[in-house]
GROMACS .gro file of C-alpha atoms in nm:
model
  318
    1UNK     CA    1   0.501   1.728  -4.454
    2UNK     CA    2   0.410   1.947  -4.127
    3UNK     CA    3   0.272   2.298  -4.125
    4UNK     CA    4   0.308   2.492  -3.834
    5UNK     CA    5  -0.004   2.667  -3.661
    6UNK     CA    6   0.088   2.991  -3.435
    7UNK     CA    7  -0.132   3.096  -3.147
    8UNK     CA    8  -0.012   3.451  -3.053
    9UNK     CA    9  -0.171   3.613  -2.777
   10UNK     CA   10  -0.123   3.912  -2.564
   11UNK     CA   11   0.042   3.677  -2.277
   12UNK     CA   12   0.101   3.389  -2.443
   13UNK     CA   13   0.271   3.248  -2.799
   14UNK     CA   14   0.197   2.896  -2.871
   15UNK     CA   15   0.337   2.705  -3.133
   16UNK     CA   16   0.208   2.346  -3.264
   17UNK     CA   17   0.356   2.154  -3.510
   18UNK     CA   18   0.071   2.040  -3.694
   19UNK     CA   19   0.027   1.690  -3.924
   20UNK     CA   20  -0.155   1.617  -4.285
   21UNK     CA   21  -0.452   1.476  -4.065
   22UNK     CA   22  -0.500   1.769  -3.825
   23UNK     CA   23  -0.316   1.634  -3.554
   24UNK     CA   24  -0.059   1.859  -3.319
   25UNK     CA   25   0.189   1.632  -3.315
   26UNK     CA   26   0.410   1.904  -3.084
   27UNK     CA   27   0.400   2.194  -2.868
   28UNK     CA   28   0.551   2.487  -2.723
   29UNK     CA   29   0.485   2.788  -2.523
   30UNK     CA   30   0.665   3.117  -2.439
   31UNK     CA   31   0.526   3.478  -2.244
   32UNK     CA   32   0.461   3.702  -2.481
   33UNK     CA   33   0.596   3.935  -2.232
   34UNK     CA   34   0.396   4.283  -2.372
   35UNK     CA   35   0.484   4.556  -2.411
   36UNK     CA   36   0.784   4.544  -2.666
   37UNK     CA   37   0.885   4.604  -2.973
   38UNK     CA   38   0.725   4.392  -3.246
   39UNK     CA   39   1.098   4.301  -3.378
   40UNK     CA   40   1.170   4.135  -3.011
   41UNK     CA   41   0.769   3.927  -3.061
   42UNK     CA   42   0.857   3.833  -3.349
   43UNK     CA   43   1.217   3.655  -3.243
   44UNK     CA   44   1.054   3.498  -2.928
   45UNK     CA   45   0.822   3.341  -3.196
   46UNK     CA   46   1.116   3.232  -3.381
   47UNK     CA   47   1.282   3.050  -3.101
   48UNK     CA   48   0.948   2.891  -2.977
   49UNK     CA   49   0.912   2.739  -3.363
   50UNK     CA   50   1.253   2.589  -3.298
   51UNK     CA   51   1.119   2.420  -2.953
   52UNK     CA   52   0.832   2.281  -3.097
   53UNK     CA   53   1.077   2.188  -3.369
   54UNK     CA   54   1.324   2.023  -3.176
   55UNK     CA   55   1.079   1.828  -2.960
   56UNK     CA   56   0.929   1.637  -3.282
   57UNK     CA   57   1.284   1.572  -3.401
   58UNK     CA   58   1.145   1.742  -3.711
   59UNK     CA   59   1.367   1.956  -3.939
   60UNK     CA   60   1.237   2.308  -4.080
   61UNK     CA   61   1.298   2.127  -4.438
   62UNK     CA   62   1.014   1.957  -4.281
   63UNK     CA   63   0.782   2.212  -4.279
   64UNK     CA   64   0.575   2.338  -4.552
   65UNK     CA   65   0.421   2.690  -4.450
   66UNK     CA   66   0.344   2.888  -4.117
   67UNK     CA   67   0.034   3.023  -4.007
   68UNK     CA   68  -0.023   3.297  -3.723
   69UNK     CA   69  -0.327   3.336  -3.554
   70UNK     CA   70  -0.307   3.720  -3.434
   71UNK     CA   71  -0.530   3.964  -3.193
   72UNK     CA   72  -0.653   4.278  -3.437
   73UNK     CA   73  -0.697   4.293  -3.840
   74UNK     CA   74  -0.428   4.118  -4.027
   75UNK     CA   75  -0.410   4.075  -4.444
   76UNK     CA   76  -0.362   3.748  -4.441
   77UNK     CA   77  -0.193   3.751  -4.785
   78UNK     CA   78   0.017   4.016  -4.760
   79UNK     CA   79   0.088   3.906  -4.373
   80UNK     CA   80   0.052   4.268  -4.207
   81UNK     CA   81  -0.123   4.325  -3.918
   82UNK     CA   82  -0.326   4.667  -4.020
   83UNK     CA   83  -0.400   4.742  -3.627
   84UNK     CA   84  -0.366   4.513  -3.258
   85UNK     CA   85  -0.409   4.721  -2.961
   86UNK     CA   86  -0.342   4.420  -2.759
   87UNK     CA   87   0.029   4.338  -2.936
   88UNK     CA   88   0.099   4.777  -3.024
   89UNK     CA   89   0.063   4.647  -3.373
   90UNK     CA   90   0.016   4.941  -3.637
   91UNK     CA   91   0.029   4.815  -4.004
   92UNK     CA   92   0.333   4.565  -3.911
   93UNK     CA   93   0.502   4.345  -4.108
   94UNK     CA   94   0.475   4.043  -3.919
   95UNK     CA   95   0.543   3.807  -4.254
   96UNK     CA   96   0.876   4.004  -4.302
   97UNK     CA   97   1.014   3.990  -3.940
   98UNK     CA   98   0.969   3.605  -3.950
   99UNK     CA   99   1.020   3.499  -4.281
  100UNK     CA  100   1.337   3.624  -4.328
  101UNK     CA  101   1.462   3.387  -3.996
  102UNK     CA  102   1.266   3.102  -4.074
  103UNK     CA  103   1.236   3.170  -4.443
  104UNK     CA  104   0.893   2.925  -4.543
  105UNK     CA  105   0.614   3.071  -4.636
  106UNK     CA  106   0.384   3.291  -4.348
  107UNK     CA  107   0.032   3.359  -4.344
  108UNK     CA  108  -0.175   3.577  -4.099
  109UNK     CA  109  -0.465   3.592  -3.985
  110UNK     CA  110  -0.707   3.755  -3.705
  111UNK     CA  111  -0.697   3.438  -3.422
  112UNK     CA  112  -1.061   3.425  -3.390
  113UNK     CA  113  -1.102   3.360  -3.786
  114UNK     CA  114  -0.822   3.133  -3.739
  115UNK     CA  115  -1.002   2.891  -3.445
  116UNK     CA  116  -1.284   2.950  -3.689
  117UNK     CA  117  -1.127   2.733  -3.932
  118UNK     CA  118  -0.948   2.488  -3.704
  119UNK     CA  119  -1.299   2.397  -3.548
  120UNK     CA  120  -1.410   2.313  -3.935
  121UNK     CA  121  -1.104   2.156  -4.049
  122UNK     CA  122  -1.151   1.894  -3.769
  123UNK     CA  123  -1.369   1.993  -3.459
  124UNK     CA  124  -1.730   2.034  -3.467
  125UNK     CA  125  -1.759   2.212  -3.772
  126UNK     CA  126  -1.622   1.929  -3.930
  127UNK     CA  127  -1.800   1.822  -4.267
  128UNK     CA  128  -1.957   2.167  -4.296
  129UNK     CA  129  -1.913   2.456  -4.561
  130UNK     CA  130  -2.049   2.735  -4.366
  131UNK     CA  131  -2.041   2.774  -3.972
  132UNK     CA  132  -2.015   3.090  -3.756
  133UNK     CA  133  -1.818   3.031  -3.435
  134UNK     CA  134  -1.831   3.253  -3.138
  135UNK     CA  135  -1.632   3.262  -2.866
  136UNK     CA  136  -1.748   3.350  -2.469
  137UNK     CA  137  -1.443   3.502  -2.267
  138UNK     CA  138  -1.300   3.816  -2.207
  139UNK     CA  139  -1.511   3.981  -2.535
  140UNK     CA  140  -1.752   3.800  -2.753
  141UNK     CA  141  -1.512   3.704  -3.054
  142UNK     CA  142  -1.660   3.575  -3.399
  143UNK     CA  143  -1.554   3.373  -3.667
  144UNK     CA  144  -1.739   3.331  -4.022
  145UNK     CA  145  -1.677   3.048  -4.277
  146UNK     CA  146  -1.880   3.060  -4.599
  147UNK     CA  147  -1.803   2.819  -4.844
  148UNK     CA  148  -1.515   2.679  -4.652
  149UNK     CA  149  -1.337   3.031  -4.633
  150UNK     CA  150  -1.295   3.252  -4.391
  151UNK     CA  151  -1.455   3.612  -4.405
  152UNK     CA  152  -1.363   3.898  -4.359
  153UNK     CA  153  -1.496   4.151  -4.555
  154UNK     CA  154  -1.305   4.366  -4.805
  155UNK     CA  155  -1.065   4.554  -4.556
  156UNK     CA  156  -1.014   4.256  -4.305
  157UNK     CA  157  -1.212   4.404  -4.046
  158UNK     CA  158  -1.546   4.122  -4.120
  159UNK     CA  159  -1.714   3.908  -3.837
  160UNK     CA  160  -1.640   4.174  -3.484
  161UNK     CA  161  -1.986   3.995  -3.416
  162UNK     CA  162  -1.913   4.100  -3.035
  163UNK     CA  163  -1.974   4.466  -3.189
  164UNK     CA  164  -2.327   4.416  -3.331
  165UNK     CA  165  -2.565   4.602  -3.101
  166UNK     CA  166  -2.823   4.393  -2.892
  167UNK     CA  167  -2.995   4.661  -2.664
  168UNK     CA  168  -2.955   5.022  -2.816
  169UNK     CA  169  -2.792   5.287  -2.587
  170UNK     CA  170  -2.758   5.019  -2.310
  171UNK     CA  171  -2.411   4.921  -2.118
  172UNK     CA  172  -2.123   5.056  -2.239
  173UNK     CA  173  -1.806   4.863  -2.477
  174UNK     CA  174  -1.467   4.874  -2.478
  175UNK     CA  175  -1.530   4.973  -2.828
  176UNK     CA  176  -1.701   5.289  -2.761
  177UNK     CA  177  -2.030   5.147  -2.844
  178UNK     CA  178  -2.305   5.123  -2.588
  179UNK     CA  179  -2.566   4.806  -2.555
  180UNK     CA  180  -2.296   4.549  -2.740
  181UNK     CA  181  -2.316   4.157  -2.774
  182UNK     CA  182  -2.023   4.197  -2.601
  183UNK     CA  183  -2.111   4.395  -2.325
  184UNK     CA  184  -2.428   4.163  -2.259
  185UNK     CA  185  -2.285   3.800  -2.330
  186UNK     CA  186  -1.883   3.803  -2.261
  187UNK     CA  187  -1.758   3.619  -1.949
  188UNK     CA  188  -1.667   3.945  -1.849
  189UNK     CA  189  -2.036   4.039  -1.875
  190UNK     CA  190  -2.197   3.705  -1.706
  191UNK     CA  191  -1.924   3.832  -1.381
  192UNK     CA  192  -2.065   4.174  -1.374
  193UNK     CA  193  -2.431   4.064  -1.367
  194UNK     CA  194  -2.363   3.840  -1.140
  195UNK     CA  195  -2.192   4.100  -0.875
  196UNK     CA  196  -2.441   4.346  -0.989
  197UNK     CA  197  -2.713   4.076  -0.807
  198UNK     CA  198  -2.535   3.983  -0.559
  199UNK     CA  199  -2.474   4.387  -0.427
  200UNK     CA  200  -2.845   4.395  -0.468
  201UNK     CA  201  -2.915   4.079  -0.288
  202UNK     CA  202  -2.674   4.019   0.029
  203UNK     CA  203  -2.866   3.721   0.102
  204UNK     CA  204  -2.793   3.533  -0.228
  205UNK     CA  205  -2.599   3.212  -0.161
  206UNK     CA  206  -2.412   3.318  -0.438
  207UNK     CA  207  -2.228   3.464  -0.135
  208UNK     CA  208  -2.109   3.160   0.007
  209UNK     CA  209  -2.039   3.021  -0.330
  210UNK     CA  210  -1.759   3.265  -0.344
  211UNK     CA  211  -1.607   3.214  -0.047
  212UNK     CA  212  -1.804   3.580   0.108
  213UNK     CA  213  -1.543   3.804  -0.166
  214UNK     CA  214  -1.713   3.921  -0.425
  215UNK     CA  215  -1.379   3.941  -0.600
  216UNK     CA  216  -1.357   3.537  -0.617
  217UNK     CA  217  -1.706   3.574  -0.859
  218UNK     CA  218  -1.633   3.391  -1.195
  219UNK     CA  219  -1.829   3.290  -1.458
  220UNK     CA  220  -1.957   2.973  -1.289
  221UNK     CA  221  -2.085   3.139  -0.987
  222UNK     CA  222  -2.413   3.225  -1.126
  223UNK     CA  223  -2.479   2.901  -1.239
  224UNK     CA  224  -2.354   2.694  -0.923
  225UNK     CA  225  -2.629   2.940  -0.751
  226UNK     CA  226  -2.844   2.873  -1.034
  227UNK     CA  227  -2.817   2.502  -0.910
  228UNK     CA  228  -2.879   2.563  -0.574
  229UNK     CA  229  -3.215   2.733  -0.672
  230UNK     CA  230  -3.087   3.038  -0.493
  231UNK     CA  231  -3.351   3.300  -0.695
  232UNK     CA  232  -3.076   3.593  -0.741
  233UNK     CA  233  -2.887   3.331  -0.947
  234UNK     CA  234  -3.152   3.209  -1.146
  235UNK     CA  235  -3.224   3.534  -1.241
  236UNK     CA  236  -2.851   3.596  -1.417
  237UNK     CA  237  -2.872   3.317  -1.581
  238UNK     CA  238  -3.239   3.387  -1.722
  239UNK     CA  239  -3.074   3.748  -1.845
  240UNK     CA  240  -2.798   3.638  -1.948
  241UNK     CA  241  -2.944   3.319  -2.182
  242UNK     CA  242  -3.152   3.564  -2.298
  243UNK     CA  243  -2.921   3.825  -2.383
  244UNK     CA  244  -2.683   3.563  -2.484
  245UNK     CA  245  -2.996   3.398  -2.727
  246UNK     CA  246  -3.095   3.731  -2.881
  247UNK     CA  247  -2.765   3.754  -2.998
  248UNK     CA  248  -2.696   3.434  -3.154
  249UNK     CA  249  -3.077   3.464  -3.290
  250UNK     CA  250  -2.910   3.752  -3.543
  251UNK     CA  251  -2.683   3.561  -3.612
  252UNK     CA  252  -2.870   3.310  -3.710
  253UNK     CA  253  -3.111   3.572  -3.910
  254UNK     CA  254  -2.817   3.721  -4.103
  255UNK     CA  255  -2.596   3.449  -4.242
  256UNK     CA  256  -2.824   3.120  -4.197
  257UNK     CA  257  -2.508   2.862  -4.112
  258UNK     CA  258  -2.540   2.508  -4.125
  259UNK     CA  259  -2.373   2.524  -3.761
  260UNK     CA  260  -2.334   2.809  -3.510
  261UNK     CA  261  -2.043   2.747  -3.273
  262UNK     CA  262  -2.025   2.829  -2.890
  263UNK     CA  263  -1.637   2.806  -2.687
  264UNK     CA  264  -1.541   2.984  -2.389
  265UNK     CA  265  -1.508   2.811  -2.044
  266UNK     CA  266  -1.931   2.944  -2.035
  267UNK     CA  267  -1.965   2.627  -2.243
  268UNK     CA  268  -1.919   2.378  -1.992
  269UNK     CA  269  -2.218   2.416  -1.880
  270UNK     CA  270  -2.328   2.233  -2.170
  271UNK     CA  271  -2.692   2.174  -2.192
  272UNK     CA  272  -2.776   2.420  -1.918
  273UNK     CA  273  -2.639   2.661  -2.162
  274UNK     CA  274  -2.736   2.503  -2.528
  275UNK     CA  275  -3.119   2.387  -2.455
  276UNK     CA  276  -3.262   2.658  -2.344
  277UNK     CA  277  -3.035   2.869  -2.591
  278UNK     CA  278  -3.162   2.604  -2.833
  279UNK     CA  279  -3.555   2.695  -2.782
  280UNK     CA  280  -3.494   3.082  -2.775
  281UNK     CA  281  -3.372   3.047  -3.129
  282UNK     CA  282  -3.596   2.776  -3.248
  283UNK     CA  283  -3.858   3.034  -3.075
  284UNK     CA  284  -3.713   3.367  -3.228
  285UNK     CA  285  -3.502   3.307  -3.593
  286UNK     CA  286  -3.644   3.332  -3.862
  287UNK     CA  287  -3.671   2.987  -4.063
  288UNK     CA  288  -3.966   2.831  -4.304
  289UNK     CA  289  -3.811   2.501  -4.265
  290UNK     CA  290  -3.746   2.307  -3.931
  291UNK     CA  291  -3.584   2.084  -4.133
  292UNK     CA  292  -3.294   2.281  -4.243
  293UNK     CA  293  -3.281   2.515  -3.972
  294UNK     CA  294  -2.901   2.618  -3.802
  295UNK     CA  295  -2.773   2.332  -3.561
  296UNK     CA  296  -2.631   2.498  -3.214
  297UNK     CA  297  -2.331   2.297  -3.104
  298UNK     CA  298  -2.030   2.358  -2.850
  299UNK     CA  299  -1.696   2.386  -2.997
  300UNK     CA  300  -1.481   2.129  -2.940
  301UNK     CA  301  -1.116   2.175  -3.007
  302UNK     CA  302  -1.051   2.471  -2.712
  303UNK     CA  303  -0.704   2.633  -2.709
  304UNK     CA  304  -0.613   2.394  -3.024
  305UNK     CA  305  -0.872   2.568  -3.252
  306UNK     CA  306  -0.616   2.786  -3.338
  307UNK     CA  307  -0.333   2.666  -3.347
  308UNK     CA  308  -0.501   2.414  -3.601
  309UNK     CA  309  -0.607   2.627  -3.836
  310UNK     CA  310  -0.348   2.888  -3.834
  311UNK     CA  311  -0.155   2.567  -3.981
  312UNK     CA  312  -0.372   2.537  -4.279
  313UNK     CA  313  -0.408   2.905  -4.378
  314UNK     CA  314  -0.176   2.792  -4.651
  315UNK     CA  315  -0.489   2.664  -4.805
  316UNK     CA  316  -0.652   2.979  -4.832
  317UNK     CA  317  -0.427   3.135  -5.034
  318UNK     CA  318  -0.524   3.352  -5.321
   0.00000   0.00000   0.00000
């Protein structure tokens, strides 16, 4: 038997046909094409099931269950989502719209909690009962599995780690918040403190990195610079390790995991990013025992996290 794993962003849906060893055995993509109604999302998800479908030359008798990864707080039993700004979602029925097309069983789940589990079910959380994974992009987004299961807290809203406060009253959130994990550590973040230096430095070779347009600044630039020994650079990627180390130091402090999980394209940087992120916690969390202290690793899976263990939601069933 498959299960089916359902990444669905705010510009793309991905679908993956998923095996009994973890394995996406096929894929499909459509635009999520925002804004509409939640009715028309949840038919384009519908016909992007079939083209993974048809691809395999599997049959829907095939399948056992369905599993969507979603933006915003979803009941995973009941498969609502209680509230997506990205998707317009306001307490929506996203188990109903689809079940009654594709009728197999559908579970739902926030997409970060869901990449969460995919990285434990069989990326580099594998073999572990409690990991927190946190993801580098746009935000700062968190998973938290504790015994195997997901978190979430009692109203579904558990592990907005990107919303714990790192530097009170300091830059503002998209939340509303001011001196965020998110607003220090993000991608998003890394580019502004690297424009920020460069505005302040016109003599940074950061400059030429980016072609002279400050608008070509990703989050690479600082540490090409960084390479180059340019000081400017060096300096944003000082900050932002240490910003990005204080953060992952509470995390550490508050929930102790076996493994603590870094993704986002930040992460290829690899041990430019995880050794010195590495000593700041060995330097700063709290632990008696080196010998069972957390392990920092990279996630591993990327864009297939989710997919993955949207598939196996199914298992989490109550």
């Amino acid at each position: 038997m498959y299960n089916i794993g359902i990444d669905l962003g705010g510009t793309n849906i991905k679908v993956g046909l998923v095996d009994e060893n973890y394995n996406i055995v096929s894929k499909a993509t459509a635009k999520t094409n925002l804004p509409r109604p939640a009715e028309e999302i949840a038919d384009a998800i519908v016909e992007t099931v079939w083209t993974a479908l048809n691809e395999a030359k599997v049959t829907i008798g095939e399948v056992n269950s369905i599993g969507i990864g979603t933006p915003g707080v979803a009941n995973r039993n009941s498969g609502i989502v209680l509230y997506s700004c990205n998707l317009g979602f306001n307490n929506t029925d996203l188990r109903a719209l689809i079940q009654k097309k594709l009728n197999k069983e559908i579970y739902v789940e926030n997409d970060a909690n869901a990449a969460a589990f995919g990285e434990v079910l069989n990326g580099a959380g594998k073999g572990y009962k409690d990991v927190v994974v946190v993801t580098l992009g746009t935000g700062v987004g968190g998973g938290i599995i504790i015994d195997s299961k997901i978190y979430t807290g009692f109203n579904y809203c558990g592990a907005e780690l990107g919303h714990t406060v790192i530097h009170y009253g300091g830059r503002q959130c998209g939340c509303g918040r001011k001196g965020c994990f998110e607003a220090y550590s993000s991608a998003t973040a890394l580019i502004n403190m690297t424009k920020e230096a460069m505005e302040e430095n016109k003599d940074s070779k950061m400059w030429d990195i980016c072609g002279g347009d400050i608008n070509n600044v990703d989050g690479k630039t600082a540490f090409d610079g960084w390479r180059e020994g340019d000081k400017s650079a060096c300096d944003v990627v000082d900050m932002y390790i240490n910003y990005l180390g204080c953060g992952l130091t509470n995390i550490v402090n508050t929930f102790q995991p076996e493994v603590l999980l870094i993704g986002g394209g930040i992460c290829k940087e690899g041990e430019n990013l995880t050794k010195p992120l590495n000593e700041f916690i060995k330097r700063e969390s709290y632990c008696i025992d080196p010998t069972r202290s957390t392990k920092l690793d990279i996630a591993k899976l990327g864009n297939d996290a989710g997919i993955i263990g949207a598939a196996y939601l199914y298992t989490l069933a109550e």
